[in-house]
Short mmCIF file of C-alpha atoms and ligand atoms in Angstrom, two decimals:
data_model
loop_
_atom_site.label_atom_id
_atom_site.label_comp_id
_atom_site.label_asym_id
_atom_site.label_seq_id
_atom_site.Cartn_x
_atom_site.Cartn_y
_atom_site.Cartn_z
CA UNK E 201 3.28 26.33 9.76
CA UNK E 202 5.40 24.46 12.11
CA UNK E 203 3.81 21.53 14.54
CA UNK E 204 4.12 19.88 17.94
CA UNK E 205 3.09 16.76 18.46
CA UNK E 206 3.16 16.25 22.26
CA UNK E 207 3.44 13.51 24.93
CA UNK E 208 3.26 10.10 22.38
CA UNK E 209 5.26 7.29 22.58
CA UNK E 210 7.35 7.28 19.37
CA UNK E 211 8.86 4.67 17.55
CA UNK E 212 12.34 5.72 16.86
CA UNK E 213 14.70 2.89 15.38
CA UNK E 214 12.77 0.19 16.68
CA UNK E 215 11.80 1.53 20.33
CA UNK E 216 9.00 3.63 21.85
CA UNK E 217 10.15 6.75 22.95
CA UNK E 218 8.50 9.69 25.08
CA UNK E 219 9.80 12.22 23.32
CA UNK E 220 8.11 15.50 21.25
CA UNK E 221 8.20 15.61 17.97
CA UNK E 222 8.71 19.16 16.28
CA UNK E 223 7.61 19.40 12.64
CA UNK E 224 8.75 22.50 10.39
CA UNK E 225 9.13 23.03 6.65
CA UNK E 226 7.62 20.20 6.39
CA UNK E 227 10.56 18.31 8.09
CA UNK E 228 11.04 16.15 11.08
CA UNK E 229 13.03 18.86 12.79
CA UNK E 230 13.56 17.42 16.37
CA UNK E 231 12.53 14.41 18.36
CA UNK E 232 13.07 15.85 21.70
CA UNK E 233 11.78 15.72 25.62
CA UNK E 234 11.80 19.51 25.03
CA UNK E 235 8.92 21.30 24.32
CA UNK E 236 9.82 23.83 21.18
CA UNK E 237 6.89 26.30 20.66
CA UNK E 238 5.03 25.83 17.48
CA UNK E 239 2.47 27.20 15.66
CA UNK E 240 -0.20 24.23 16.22
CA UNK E 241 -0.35 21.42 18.71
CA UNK E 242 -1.35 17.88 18.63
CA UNK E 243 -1.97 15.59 22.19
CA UNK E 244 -0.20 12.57 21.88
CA UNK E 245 -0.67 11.70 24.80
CA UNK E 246 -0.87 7.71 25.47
CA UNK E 247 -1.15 7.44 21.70
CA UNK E 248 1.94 6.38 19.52
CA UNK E 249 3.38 7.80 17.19
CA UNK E 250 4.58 5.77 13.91
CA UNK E 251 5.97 7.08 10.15
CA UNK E 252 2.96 7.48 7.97
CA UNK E 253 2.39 4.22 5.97
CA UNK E 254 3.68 3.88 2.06
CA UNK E 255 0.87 1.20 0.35
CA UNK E 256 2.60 0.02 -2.45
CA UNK E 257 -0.20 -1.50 -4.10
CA UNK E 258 -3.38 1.04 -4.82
CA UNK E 259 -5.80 0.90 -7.54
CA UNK E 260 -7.47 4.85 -7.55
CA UNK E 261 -9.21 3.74 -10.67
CA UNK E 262 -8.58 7.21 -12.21
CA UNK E 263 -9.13 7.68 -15.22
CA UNK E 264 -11.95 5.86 -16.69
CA UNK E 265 -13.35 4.17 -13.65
CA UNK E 266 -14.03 7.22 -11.38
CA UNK E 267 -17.99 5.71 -10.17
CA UNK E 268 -15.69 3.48 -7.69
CA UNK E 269 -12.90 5.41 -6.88
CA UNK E 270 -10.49 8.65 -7.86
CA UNK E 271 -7.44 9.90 -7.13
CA UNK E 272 -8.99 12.33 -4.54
CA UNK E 273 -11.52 9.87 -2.47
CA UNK E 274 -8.52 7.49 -2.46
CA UNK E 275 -6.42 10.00 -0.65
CA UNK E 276 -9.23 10.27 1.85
CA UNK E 277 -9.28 6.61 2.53
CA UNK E 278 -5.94 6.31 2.60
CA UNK E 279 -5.15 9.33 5.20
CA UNK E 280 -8.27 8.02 6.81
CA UNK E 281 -6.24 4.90 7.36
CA UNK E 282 -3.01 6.41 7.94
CA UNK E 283 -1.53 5.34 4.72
CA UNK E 284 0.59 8.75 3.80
CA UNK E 285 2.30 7.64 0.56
CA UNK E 286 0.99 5.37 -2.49
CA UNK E 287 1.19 3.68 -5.77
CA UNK E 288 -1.05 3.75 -7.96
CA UNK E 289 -1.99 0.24 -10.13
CA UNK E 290 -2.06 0.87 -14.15
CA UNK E 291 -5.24 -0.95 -14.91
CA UNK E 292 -7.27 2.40 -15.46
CA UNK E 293 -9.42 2.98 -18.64
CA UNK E 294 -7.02 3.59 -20.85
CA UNK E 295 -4.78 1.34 -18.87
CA UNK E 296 -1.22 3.30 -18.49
CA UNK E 297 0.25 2.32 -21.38
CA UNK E 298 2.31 4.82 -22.26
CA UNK E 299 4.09 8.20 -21.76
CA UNK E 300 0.50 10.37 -22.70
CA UNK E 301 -1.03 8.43 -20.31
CA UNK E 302 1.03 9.00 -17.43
CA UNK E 303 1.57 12.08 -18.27
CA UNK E 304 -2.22 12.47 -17.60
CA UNK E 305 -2.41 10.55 -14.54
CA UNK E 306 0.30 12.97 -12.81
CA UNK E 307 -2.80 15.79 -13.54
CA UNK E 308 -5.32 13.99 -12.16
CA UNK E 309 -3.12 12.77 -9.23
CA UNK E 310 -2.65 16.42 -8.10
CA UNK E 311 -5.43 16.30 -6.22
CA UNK E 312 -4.37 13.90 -3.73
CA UNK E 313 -4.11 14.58 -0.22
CA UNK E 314 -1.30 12.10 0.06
CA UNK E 315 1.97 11.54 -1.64
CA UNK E 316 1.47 9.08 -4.47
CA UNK E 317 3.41 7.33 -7.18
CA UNK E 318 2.82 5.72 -10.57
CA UNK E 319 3.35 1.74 -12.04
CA UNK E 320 3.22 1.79 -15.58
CA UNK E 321 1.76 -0.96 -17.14
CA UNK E 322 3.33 -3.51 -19.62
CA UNK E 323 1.08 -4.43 -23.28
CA UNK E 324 2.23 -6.29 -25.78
CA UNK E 325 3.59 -3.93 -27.64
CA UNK E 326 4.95 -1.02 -25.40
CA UNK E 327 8.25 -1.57 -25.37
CA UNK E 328 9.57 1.91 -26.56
CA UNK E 329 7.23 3.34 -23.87
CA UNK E 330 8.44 1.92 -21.11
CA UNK E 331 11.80 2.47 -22.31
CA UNK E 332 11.12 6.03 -21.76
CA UNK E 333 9.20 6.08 -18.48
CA UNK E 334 10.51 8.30 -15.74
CA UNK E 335 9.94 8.39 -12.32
CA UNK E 336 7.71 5.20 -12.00
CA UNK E 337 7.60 2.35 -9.13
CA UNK E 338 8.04 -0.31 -11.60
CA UNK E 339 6.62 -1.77 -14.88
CA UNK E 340 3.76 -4.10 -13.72
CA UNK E 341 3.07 -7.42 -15.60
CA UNK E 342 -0.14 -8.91 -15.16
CA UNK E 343 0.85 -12.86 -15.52
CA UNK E 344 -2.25 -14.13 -14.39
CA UNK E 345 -5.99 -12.80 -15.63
CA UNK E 346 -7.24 -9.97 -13.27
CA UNK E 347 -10.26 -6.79 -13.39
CA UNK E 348 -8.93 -4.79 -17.14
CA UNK E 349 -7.16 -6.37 -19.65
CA UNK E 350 -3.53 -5.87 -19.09
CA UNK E 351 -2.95 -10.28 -19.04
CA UNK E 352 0.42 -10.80 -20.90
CA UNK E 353 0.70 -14.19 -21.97
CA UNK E 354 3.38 -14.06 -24.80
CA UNK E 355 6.75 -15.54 -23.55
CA UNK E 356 8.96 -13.47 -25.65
CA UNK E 357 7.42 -9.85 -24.86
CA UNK E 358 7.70 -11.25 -21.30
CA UNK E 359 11.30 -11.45 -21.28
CA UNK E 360 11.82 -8.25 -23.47
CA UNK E 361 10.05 -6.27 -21.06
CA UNK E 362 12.27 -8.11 -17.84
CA UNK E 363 15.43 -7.26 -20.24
CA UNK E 364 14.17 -3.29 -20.93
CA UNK E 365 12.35 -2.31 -17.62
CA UNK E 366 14.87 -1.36 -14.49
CA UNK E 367 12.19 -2.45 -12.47
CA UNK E 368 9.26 -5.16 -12.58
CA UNK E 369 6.09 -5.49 -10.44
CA UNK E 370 4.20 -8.66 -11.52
CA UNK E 371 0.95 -10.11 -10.23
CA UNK E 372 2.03 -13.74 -10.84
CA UNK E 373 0.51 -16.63 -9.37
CA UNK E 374 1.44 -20.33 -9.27
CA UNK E 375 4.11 -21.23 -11.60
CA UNK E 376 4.13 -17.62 -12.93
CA UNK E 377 6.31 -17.11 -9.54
CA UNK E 378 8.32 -19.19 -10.61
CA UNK E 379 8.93 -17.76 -14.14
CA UNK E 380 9.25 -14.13 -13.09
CA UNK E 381 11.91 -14.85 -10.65
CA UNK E 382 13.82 -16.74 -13.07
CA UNK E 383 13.42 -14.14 -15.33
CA UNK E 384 14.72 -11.80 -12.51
CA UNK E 385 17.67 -13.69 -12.09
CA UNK E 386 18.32 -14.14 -15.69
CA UNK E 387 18.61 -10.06 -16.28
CA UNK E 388 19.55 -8.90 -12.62
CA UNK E 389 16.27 -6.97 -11.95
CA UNK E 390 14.70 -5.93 -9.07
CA UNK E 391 10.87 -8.17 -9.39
CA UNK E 392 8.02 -7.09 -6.75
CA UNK E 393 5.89 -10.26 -6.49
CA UNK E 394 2.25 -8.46 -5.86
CA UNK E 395 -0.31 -10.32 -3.26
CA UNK E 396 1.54 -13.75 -2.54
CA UNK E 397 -1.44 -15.57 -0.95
CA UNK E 398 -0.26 -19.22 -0.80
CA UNK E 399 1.58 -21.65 1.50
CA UNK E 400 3.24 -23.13 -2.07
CA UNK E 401 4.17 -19.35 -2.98
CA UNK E 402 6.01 -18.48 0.34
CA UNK E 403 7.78 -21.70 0.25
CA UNK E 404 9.25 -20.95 -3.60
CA UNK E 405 10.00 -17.31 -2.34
CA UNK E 406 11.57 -18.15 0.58
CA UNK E 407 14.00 -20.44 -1.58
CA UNK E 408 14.68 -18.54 -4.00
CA UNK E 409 14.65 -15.17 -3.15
CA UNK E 410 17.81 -12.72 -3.79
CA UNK E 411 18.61 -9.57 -2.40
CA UNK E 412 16.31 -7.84 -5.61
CA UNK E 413 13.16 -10.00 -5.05
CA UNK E 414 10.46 -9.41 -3.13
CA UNK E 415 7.68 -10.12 -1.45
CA UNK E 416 4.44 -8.06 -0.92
CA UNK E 417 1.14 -9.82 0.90
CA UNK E 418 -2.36 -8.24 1.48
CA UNK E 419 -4.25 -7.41 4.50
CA UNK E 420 -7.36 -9.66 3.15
CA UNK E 421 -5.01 -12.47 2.95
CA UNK E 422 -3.80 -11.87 5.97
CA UNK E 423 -7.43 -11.70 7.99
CA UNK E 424 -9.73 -13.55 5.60
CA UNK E 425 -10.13 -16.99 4.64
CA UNK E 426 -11.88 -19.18 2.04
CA UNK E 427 -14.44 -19.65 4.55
CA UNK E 428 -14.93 -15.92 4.42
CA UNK E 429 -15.30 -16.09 0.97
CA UNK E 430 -17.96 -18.66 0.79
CA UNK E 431 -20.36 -16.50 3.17
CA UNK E 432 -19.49 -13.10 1.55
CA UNK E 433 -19.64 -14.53 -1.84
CA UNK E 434 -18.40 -11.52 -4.40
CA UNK E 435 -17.79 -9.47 -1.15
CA UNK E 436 -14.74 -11.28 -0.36
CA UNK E 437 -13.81 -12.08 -4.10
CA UNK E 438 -10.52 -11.05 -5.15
CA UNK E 439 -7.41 -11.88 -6.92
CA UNK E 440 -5.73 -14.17 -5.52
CA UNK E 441 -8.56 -15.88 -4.32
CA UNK E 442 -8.70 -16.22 -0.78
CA UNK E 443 -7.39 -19.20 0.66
CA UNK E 444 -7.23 -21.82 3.94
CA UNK E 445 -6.45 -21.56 6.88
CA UNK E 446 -2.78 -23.44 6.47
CA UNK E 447 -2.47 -21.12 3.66
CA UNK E 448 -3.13 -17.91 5.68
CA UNK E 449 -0.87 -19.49 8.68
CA UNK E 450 2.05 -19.59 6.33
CA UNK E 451 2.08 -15.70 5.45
CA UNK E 452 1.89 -14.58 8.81
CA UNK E 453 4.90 -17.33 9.54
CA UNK E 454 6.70 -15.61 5.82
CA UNK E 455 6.47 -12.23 7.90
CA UNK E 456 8.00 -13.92 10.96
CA UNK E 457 10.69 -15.41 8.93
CA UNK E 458 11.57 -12.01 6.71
CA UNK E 459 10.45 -14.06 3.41
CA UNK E 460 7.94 -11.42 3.43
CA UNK E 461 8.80 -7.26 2.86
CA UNK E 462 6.38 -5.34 2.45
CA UNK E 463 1.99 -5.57 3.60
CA UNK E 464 0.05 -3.32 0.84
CA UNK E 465 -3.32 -2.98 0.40
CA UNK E 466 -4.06 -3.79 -3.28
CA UNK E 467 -7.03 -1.65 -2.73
CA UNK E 468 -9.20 -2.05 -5.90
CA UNK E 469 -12.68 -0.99 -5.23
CA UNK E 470 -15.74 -1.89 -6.79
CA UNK E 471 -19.25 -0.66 -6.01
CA UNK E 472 -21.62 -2.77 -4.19
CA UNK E 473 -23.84 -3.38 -6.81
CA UNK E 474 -21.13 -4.62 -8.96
CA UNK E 475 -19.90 -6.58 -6.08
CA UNK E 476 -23.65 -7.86 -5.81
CA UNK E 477 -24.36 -8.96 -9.16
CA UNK E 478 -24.30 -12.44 -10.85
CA UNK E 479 -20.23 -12.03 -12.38
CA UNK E 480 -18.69 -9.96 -9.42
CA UNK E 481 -15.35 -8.36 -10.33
CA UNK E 482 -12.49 -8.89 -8.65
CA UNK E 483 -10.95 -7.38 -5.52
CA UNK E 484 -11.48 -5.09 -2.35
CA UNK E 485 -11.06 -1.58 -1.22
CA UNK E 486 -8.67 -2.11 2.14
CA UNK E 487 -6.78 1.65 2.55
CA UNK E 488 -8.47 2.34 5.67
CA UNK E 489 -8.97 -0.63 7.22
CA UNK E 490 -5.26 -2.40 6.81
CA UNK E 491 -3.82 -0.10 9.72
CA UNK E 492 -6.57 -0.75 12.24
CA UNK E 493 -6.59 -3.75 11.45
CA UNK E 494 -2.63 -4.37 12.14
CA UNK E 495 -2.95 -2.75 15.11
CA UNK E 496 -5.20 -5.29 16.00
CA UNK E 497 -2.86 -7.80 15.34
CA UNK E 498 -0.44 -6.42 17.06
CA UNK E 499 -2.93 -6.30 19.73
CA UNK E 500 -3.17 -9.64 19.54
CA UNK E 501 0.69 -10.04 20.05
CA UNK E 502 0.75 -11.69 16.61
CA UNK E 503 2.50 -8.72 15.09
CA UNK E 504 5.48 -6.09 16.85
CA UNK E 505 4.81 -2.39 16.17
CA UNK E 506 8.28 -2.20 15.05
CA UNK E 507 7.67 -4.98 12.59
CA UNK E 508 4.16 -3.59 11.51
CA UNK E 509 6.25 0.00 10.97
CA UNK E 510 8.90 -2.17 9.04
CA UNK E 511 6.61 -4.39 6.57
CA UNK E 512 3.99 -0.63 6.25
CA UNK E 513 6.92 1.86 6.06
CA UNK E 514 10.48 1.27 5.99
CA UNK E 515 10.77 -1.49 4.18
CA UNK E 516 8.37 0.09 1.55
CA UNK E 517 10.95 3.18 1.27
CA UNK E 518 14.01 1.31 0.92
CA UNK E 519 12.61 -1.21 -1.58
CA UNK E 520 11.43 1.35 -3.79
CA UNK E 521 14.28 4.27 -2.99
CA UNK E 522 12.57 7.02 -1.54
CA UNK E 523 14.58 9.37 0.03
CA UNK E 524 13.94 10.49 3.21
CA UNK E 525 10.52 8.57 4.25
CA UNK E 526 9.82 5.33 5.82
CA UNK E 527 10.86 6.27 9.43
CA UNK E 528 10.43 8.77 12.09
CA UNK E 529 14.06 10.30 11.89
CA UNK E 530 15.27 14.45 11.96
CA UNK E 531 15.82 15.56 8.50
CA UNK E 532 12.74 13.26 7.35
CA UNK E 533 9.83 14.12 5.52
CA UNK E 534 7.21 14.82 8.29
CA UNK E 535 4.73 11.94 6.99
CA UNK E 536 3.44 10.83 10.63
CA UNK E 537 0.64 9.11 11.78
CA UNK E 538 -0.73 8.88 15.47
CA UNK E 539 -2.62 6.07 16.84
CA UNK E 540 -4.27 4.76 19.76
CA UNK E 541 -3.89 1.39 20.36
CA UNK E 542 -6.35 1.37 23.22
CA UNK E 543 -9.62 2.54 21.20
CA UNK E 544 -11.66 -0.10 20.53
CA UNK E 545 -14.57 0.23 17.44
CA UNK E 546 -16.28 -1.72 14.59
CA UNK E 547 -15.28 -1.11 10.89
CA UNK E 548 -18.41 0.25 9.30
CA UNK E 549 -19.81 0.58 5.95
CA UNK E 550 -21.62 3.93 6.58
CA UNK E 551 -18.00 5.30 7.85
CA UNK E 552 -15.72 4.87 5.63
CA UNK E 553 -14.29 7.62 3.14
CA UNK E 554 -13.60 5.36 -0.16
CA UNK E 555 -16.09 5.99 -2.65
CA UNK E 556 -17.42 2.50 -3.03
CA UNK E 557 -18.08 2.58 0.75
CA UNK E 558 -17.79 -1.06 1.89
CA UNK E 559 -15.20 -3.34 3.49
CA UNK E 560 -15.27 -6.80 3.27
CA UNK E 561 -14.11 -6.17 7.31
CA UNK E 562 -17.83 -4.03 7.80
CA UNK E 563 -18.80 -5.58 11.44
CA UNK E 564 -15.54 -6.28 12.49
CA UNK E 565 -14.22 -5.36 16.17
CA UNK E 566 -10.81 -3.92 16.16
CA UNK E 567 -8.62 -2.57 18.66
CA UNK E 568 -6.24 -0.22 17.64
CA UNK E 569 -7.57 3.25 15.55
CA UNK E 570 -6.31 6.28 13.39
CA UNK E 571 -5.99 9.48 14.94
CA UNK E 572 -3.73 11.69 13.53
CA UNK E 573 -2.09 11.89 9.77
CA UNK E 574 0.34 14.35 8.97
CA UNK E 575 1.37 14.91 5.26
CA UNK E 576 4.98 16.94 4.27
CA UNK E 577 4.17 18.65 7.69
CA UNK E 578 0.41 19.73 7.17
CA UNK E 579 -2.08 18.14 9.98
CA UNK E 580 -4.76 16.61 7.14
CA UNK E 581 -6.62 14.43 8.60
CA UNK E 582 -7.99 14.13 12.53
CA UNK E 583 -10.84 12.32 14.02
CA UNK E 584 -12.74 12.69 10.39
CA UNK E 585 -12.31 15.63 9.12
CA UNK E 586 -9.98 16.35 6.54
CA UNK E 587 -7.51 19.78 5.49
CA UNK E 588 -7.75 20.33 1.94
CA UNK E 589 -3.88 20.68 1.34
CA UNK E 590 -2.21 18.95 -2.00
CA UNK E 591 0.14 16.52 -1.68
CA UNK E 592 2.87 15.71 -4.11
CA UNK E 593 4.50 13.25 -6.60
CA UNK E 594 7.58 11.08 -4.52
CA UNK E 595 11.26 10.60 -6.26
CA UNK E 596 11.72 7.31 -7.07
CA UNK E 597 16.05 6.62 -7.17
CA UNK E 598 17.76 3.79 -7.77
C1 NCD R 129 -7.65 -5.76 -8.93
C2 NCD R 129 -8.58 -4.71 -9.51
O1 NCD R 129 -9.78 -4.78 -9.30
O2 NCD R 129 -8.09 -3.77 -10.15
N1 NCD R 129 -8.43 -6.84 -8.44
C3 NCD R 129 -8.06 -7.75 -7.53
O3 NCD R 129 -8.82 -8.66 -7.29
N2 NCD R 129 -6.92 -7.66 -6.89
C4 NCD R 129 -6.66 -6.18 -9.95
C5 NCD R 129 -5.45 -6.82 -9.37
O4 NCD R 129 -4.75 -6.25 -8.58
O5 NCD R 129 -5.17 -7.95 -9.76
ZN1 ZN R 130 -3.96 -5.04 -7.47
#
């Protein structure tokens, strides 16, 4: 089925353009002022049009932990939130270990509405396994205590899984930074540094980064503070912790200066009542709210579109070596998504589409909303409701 979307303002290599944008085969097949016929229609008119985010960071708790999230009510949130592409986080029950595992996961996954891809996660001993993983976004090392128990403390497995893995995600905080990347630099491998929160961090990063290090912060950080997290208590309790305001200052100035790459979500939701009790676990669902909320921003003038599209999309896609996404070019993968940067609404509880159904954001005014989301060229989500339509695994090169 092919698809016009009409009169929006598209963001072609770094401009706003009024062109049309005709989708087929699931293509970008022309950006043009013409007006090709086509089986369906979309108004685009004073909306803009942007390539569908890629959320490198997504926990869709599936298996094991499905009462808070799975792989399909994920894929709601996230094409709820214009995120069209994501990775999921390996700290499922069983944790993703090795090949069985994700060989598993790619089942369950098929029920996504968006495009997704798999970390695999790094024990002790798993060596062999990860020798033999295919197709993944990275290893991912947890270097600091998180939610599951994936911590990895031992020096020398460490460094054996830096010398075996082509590619390393690490939640690292602190001084871990500083060990990954010299690990990094030690074997030549490409290291993701997960949810850099701190002034301290971005100043390291900034120094030391190499063409195959980067640098990935998260919407909370970005729009929450330590103050936030002494009213909301285990509502805004994550990891990292949030943290000041001269901490949250120097991210937004990392994204200003390039030291940062990529905003994902690090979505990991956890239902209320767990969020509620006495020992809260860590983190906070954020795949619908991290767009709107960036739109805010930009809003705000503290963000460009064309940097919000860079840090949400293309950066994402060149980082990771997908082919074909990241930007609104003909020949590309028609993963679109169409906003309005006029509407004006609060984030609520009772509306949102992730199974845990809260935000840490819930009262919060934005400017700047979700209209459209187009997956390999299907229309599946608009103004609420959703198309049942599959999406599929991406190709990871490089
Ligand atoms: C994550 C989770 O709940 O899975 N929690 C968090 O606070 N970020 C784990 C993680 O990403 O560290
Ligand atoms: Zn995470």
């Amino acid at each position: 089925m092919s698809l016009l979307i009409e009169g929006g303002h598209v963001l072609v290599e770094g401009r706003l353009l009024r062109e049309n944008v005709f989708i087929d085969k699931g293509k970008i097949q022309q950006i043009t002022p013409q007006r090709p016929n086509a089986d369906q229609e979309i108004n685009a008119k004073g909306k803009i049009v942007l390539p569908g985010l890629i959320d490198c960071h997504v926990h869709c708790r599936e298996p094991g932990l499905t009462h808070k999230e799975d792989f399909y009510t994920a894929s709601m949130a996230a094409a709820a939130g214009g995120v069209t592409t994501f990775f999921d986080m390996p700290n499922t029950h069983p944790p993703t270990f090795d090949i069985e595992d994700l060989e598993a996961k790619r089942e369950m996954a098929k029920k996504s509405l968006v495009n997704y891809g798999f970390y695999f996660g790094a024990s002790s001993n798993n060596i062999e396994q990860i020798k033999k993983a295919r197709n993944i976004a990275a290893v991912k090392i947890y270097m600091n205590e998180t939610t599951g128990n994936l911590l990895l403390e031992n020096d020398t497995i460490i460094e054996e899984i830096f010398k075996h893995a082509p590619r390393i995600a690490v939640h690292a905080e602190g001084e871990q930074i500083r060990k990954a990347i010299h690990l990094a630099k030690k074997y030549k491998k490409f290291l993701y540094l997960c949810h850099i929160s701190s002034k301290d961090e971005i100043a390291l990063i900034k120094k030391e980064k190499t063409e195959n290090i980067f640098c990935e912060v998260a919407p909370h950080h970005l729009f929450l503070t330590d103050s936030d997290h002494k009213k909301m208590k285990g509502l805004a309790y994550m990891k990292p912790v949030l943290k000041s305001k001269k901490d949250q200052n120097a991210l937004w100035k990392g994204i200003e200066d390039n030291t940062v790459d990529t905003i994902g979500t690090d979505h990991a939701p956890h239902t209320l009542m767990e969020k509620k009790s006495n020992s809260p676990p860590a983190g906070v669902p954020g795949l619908e709210t991290m767009l709107p909320l960036l739109l805010n921003a930009v809003n705000e003038k503290k963000l460009t579109l064309q940097k919000l599209s860079e840090l949400t999309a293309a950066n994402p896609a060149r980082i990771f070596g997908i082919k074909n996404k990241g930007i609104i070019k003909e020949g590309y993968d028609a993963d679109v998504v169409v906003v309005d940067l006029n509407k004006e609404y609060k984030i609520s509880n009772d509306a949102l589409f992730t199974k845990c159904k809260w935000s840490p954001f819930h009262g919060k005014k934005v400017k700047g909303a979700v209209d459209f989301t187009i997956v390999n060229g299907n229309l599946i989500y608009h103004h609420r409701e959703f198309e049942r339509i599959r999406a599929r695994e991406v190709v990871f090169s490089g």
